[in-house]
Short mmCIF file of C-alpha atoms in Angstrom, two decimals:
data_model
loop_
_atom_site.label_atom_id
_atom_site.label_comp_id
_atom_site.label_asym_id
_atom_site.label_seq_id
_atom_site.Cartn_x
_atom_site.Cartn_y
_atom_site.Cartn_z
CA UNK A 1 127.33 109.26 65.67
CA UNK A 2 126.50 108.99 69.32
CA UNK A 3 122.87 108.82 70.40
CA UNK A 4 122.39 111.62 72.99
CA UNK A 5 120.88 109.40 75.99
CA UNK A 6 123.51 106.65 75.23
CA UNK A 7 126.58 106.77 77.57
CA UNK A 8 129.81 106.97 76.19
CA UNK A 9 132.49 104.46 77.34
CA UNK A 10 134.44 107.16 79.15
CA UNK A 11 131.61 107.97 81.30
CA UNK A 12 130.28 104.37 82.13
CA UNK A 13 133.73 102.99 83.01
CA UNK A 14 133.96 105.17 86.22
CA UNK A 15 130.36 104.14 87.16
CA UNK A 16 130.95 100.41 86.41
CA UNK A 17 133.97 100.51 88.63
CA UNK A 18 132.14 102.32 91.27
CA UNK A 19 129.32 99.59 91.24
CA UNK A 20 131.83 96.97 91.26
CA UNK A 21 133.57 98.28 94.53
CA UNK A 22 130.25 98.80 96.06
CA UNK A 23 129.43 95.20 95.19
CA UNK A 24 132.76 94.08 96.65
CA UNK A 25 131.98 95.80 99.81
CA UNK A 26 128.65 94.28 100.26
CA UNK A 27 130.30 90.91 99.68
CA UNK A 28 132.89 91.19 102.07
CA UNK A 29 134.21 94.44 103.26
CA UNK A 30 137.74 92.79 104.57
CA UNK A 31 138.06 91.55 101.00
CA UNK A 32 137.47 94.73 99.34
CA UNK A 33 139.65 96.72 101.77
CA UNK A 34 142.32 94.14 102.56
CA UNK A 35 145.57 95.50 102.24
CA UNK A 36 148.25 93.60 100.28
CA UNK A 37 150.24 91.25 102.21
CA UNK A 38 153.11 92.80 103.99
CA UNK A 39 155.86 91.75 106.42
CA UNK A 40 154.49 92.34 109.99
CA UNK A 41 156.86 93.71 112.64
CA UNK A 42 158.32 91.58 115.52
CA UNK A 43 156.32 91.95 118.75
CA UNK A 44 158.07 95.13 119.92
CA UNK A 45 156.90 96.74 116.71
CA UNK A 46 153.42 95.98 117.19
CA UNK A 47 151.01 98.94 118.40
CA UNK A 48 149.48 98.45 121.69
CA UNK A 49 146.02 97.81 119.99
CA UNK A 50 147.68 94.86 118.01
CA UNK A 51 149.15 93.44 121.27
CA UNK A 52 145.83 93.49 122.92
CA UNK A 53 144.16 91.89 119.97
CA UNK A 54 146.25 88.93 120.28
CA UNK A 55 146.22 88.75 124.05
CA UNK A 56 142.66 89.33 124.65
CA UNK A 57 141.49 85.61 123.73
CA UNK A 58 144.07 84.25 126.17
CA UNK A 59 142.93 86.58 128.99
CA UNK A 60 139.31 85.74 128.47
CA UNK A 61 140.09 81.99 128.67
CA UNK A 62 142.12 82.47 131.56
CA UNK A 63 139.63 84.39 133.57
CA UNK A 64 136.77 82.40 132.47
CA UNK A 65 138.12 78.74 133.31
CA UNK A 66 140.21 79.27 136.57
CA UNK A 67 140.05 75.35 136.94
CA UNK A 68 142.21 74.90 133.62
CA UNK A 69 144.76 77.88 134.35
CA UNK A 70 147.52 75.31 135.27
CA UNK A 71 146.93 73.17 132.17
CA UNK A 72 147.09 76.42 130.03
CA UNK A 73 150.25 77.52 131.63
CA UNK A 74 151.97 74.00 130.99
CA UNK A 75 150.88 74.19 127.58
CA UNK A 76 152.27 77.54 127.16
CA UNK A 77 155.78 76.44 128.68
CA UNK A 78 155.93 73.42 126.40
CA UNK A 79 155.04 75.68 123.56
CA UNK A 80 157.90 77.63 124.19
CA UNK A 81 160.31 74.80 124.39
CA UNK A 82 159.30 73.40 120.97
CA UNK A 83 161.50 73.60 117.91
CA UNK A 84 160.02 75.48 114.98
CA UNK A 85 159.46 72.23 113.16
CA UNK A 86 157.92 70.63 116.57
CA UNK A 87 155.43 73.75 116.25
CA UNK A 88 154.58 73.11 112.60
CA UNK A 89 153.84 69.57 113.46
CA UNK A 90 151.61 70.68 116.32
CA UNK A 91 149.83 73.14 114.12
CA UNK A 92 149.07 70.22 111.50
CA UNK A 93 147.79 67.87 114.43
CA UNK A 94 145.40 70.94 115.58
CA UNK A 95 144.00 71.26 112.11
CA UNK A 96 143.50 67.66 111.78
CA UNK A 97 141.69 67.24 115.04
CA UNK A 98 139.62 70.31 114.38
CA UNK A 99 138.22 68.50 110.94
CA UNK A 100 137.64 65.12 112.91
CA UNK A 101 133.88 63.91 113.60
CA UNK A 102 133.40 63.01 117.22
CA UNK A 103 133.56 59.35 116.30
CA UNK A 104 137.01 59.97 114.98
CA UNK A 105 138.21 61.96 117.89
CA UNK A 106 137.11 58.98 120.22
CA UNK A 107 139.14 56.66 117.94
CA UNK A 108 142.19 58.95 118.19
CA UNK A 109 142.12 59.20 121.95
CA UNK A 110 141.67 55.59 122.38
CA UNK A 111 144.63 54.82 120.15
CA UNK A 112 146.76 57.65 121.62
CA UNK A 113 146.20 56.37 125.20
CA UNK A 114 146.98 52.67 124.05
CA UNK A 115 150.08 53.74 122.36
CA UNK A 116 151.55 55.70 125.28
CA UNK A 117 152.46 52.80 127.17
CA UNK A 118 153.92 50.86 124.04
CA UNK A 119 157.56 50.86 122.89
CA UNK A 120 158.37 51.69 119.16
CA UNK A 121 157.74 47.97 118.00
CA UNK A 122 154.68 47.80 119.93
CA UNK A 123 153.27 51.21 118.23
CA UNK A 124 154.38 49.95 114.94
CA UNK A 125 152.54 46.70 115.47
CA UNK A 126 149.14 48.60 116.65
CA UNK A 127 149.35 50.68 113.77
CA UNK A 128 149.49 47.85 111.27
CA UNK A 129 146.90 45.92 113.05
CA UNK A 130 144.65 49.22 112.95
CA UNK A 131 145.21 49.55 109.25
CA UNK A 132 143.97 46.05 108.73
CA UNK A 133 140.88 46.57 110.67
CA UNK A 134 137.27 47.03 109.08
CA UNK A 135 135.27 50.09 110.50
CA UNK A 136 133.31 47.39 112.48
CA UNK A 137 136.40 46.10 114.19
CA UNK A 138 138.00 49.67 115.07
CA UNK A 139 134.46 50.33 116.65
CA UNK A 140 134.74 47.27 118.70
CA UNK A 141 138.41 47.76 119.42
CA UNK A 142 137.71 51.36 120.75
CA UNK A 143 134.93 50.00 122.82
CA UNK A 144 137.30 47.37 124.21
CA UNK A 145 139.98 49.82 124.98
CA UNK A 146 138.36 53.17 125.59
CA UNK A 147 140.65 56.29 126.64
CA UNK A 148 140.10 57.51 130.26
CA UNK A 149 137.64 60.15 130.70
CA UNK A 150 138.86 63.77 130.24
CA UNK A 151 138.59 66.37 133.12
CA UNK A 152 136.98 68.87 130.63
CA UNK A 153 138.08 70.79 127.32
CA UNK A 154 139.06 69.40 123.86
#
């Protein structure tokens, strides 16, 4: 026999579900209301609002940095010429770069600058030499072979 003030399981389940949904909304509205993954349409199938959402960051950067417009345009043209595999490779590089410390970026710039002028055998030799160096030796190498100063932007 149920106690009159006790809730029955059938009455508490909807309340519990309601509280769980409210908690999920408090934690992260996008998590609670996220639609299941779906196939997104081609560009022509996007709404004007979706297109605007994709284009807005580029427009803002274009307008905010007129001195970099030529570089932005060149990068866009290069991107269009890449194969899908080259684009995946570029994305991996971008992710790696974003997770590097400032010291690692300085090393990467110096190595890249030095390797640009080498043939395949020279690059292979420099890579082997770099892997054999201690952190102190690498720091000294970067100091002795700095990359040229950049004109701005990462």
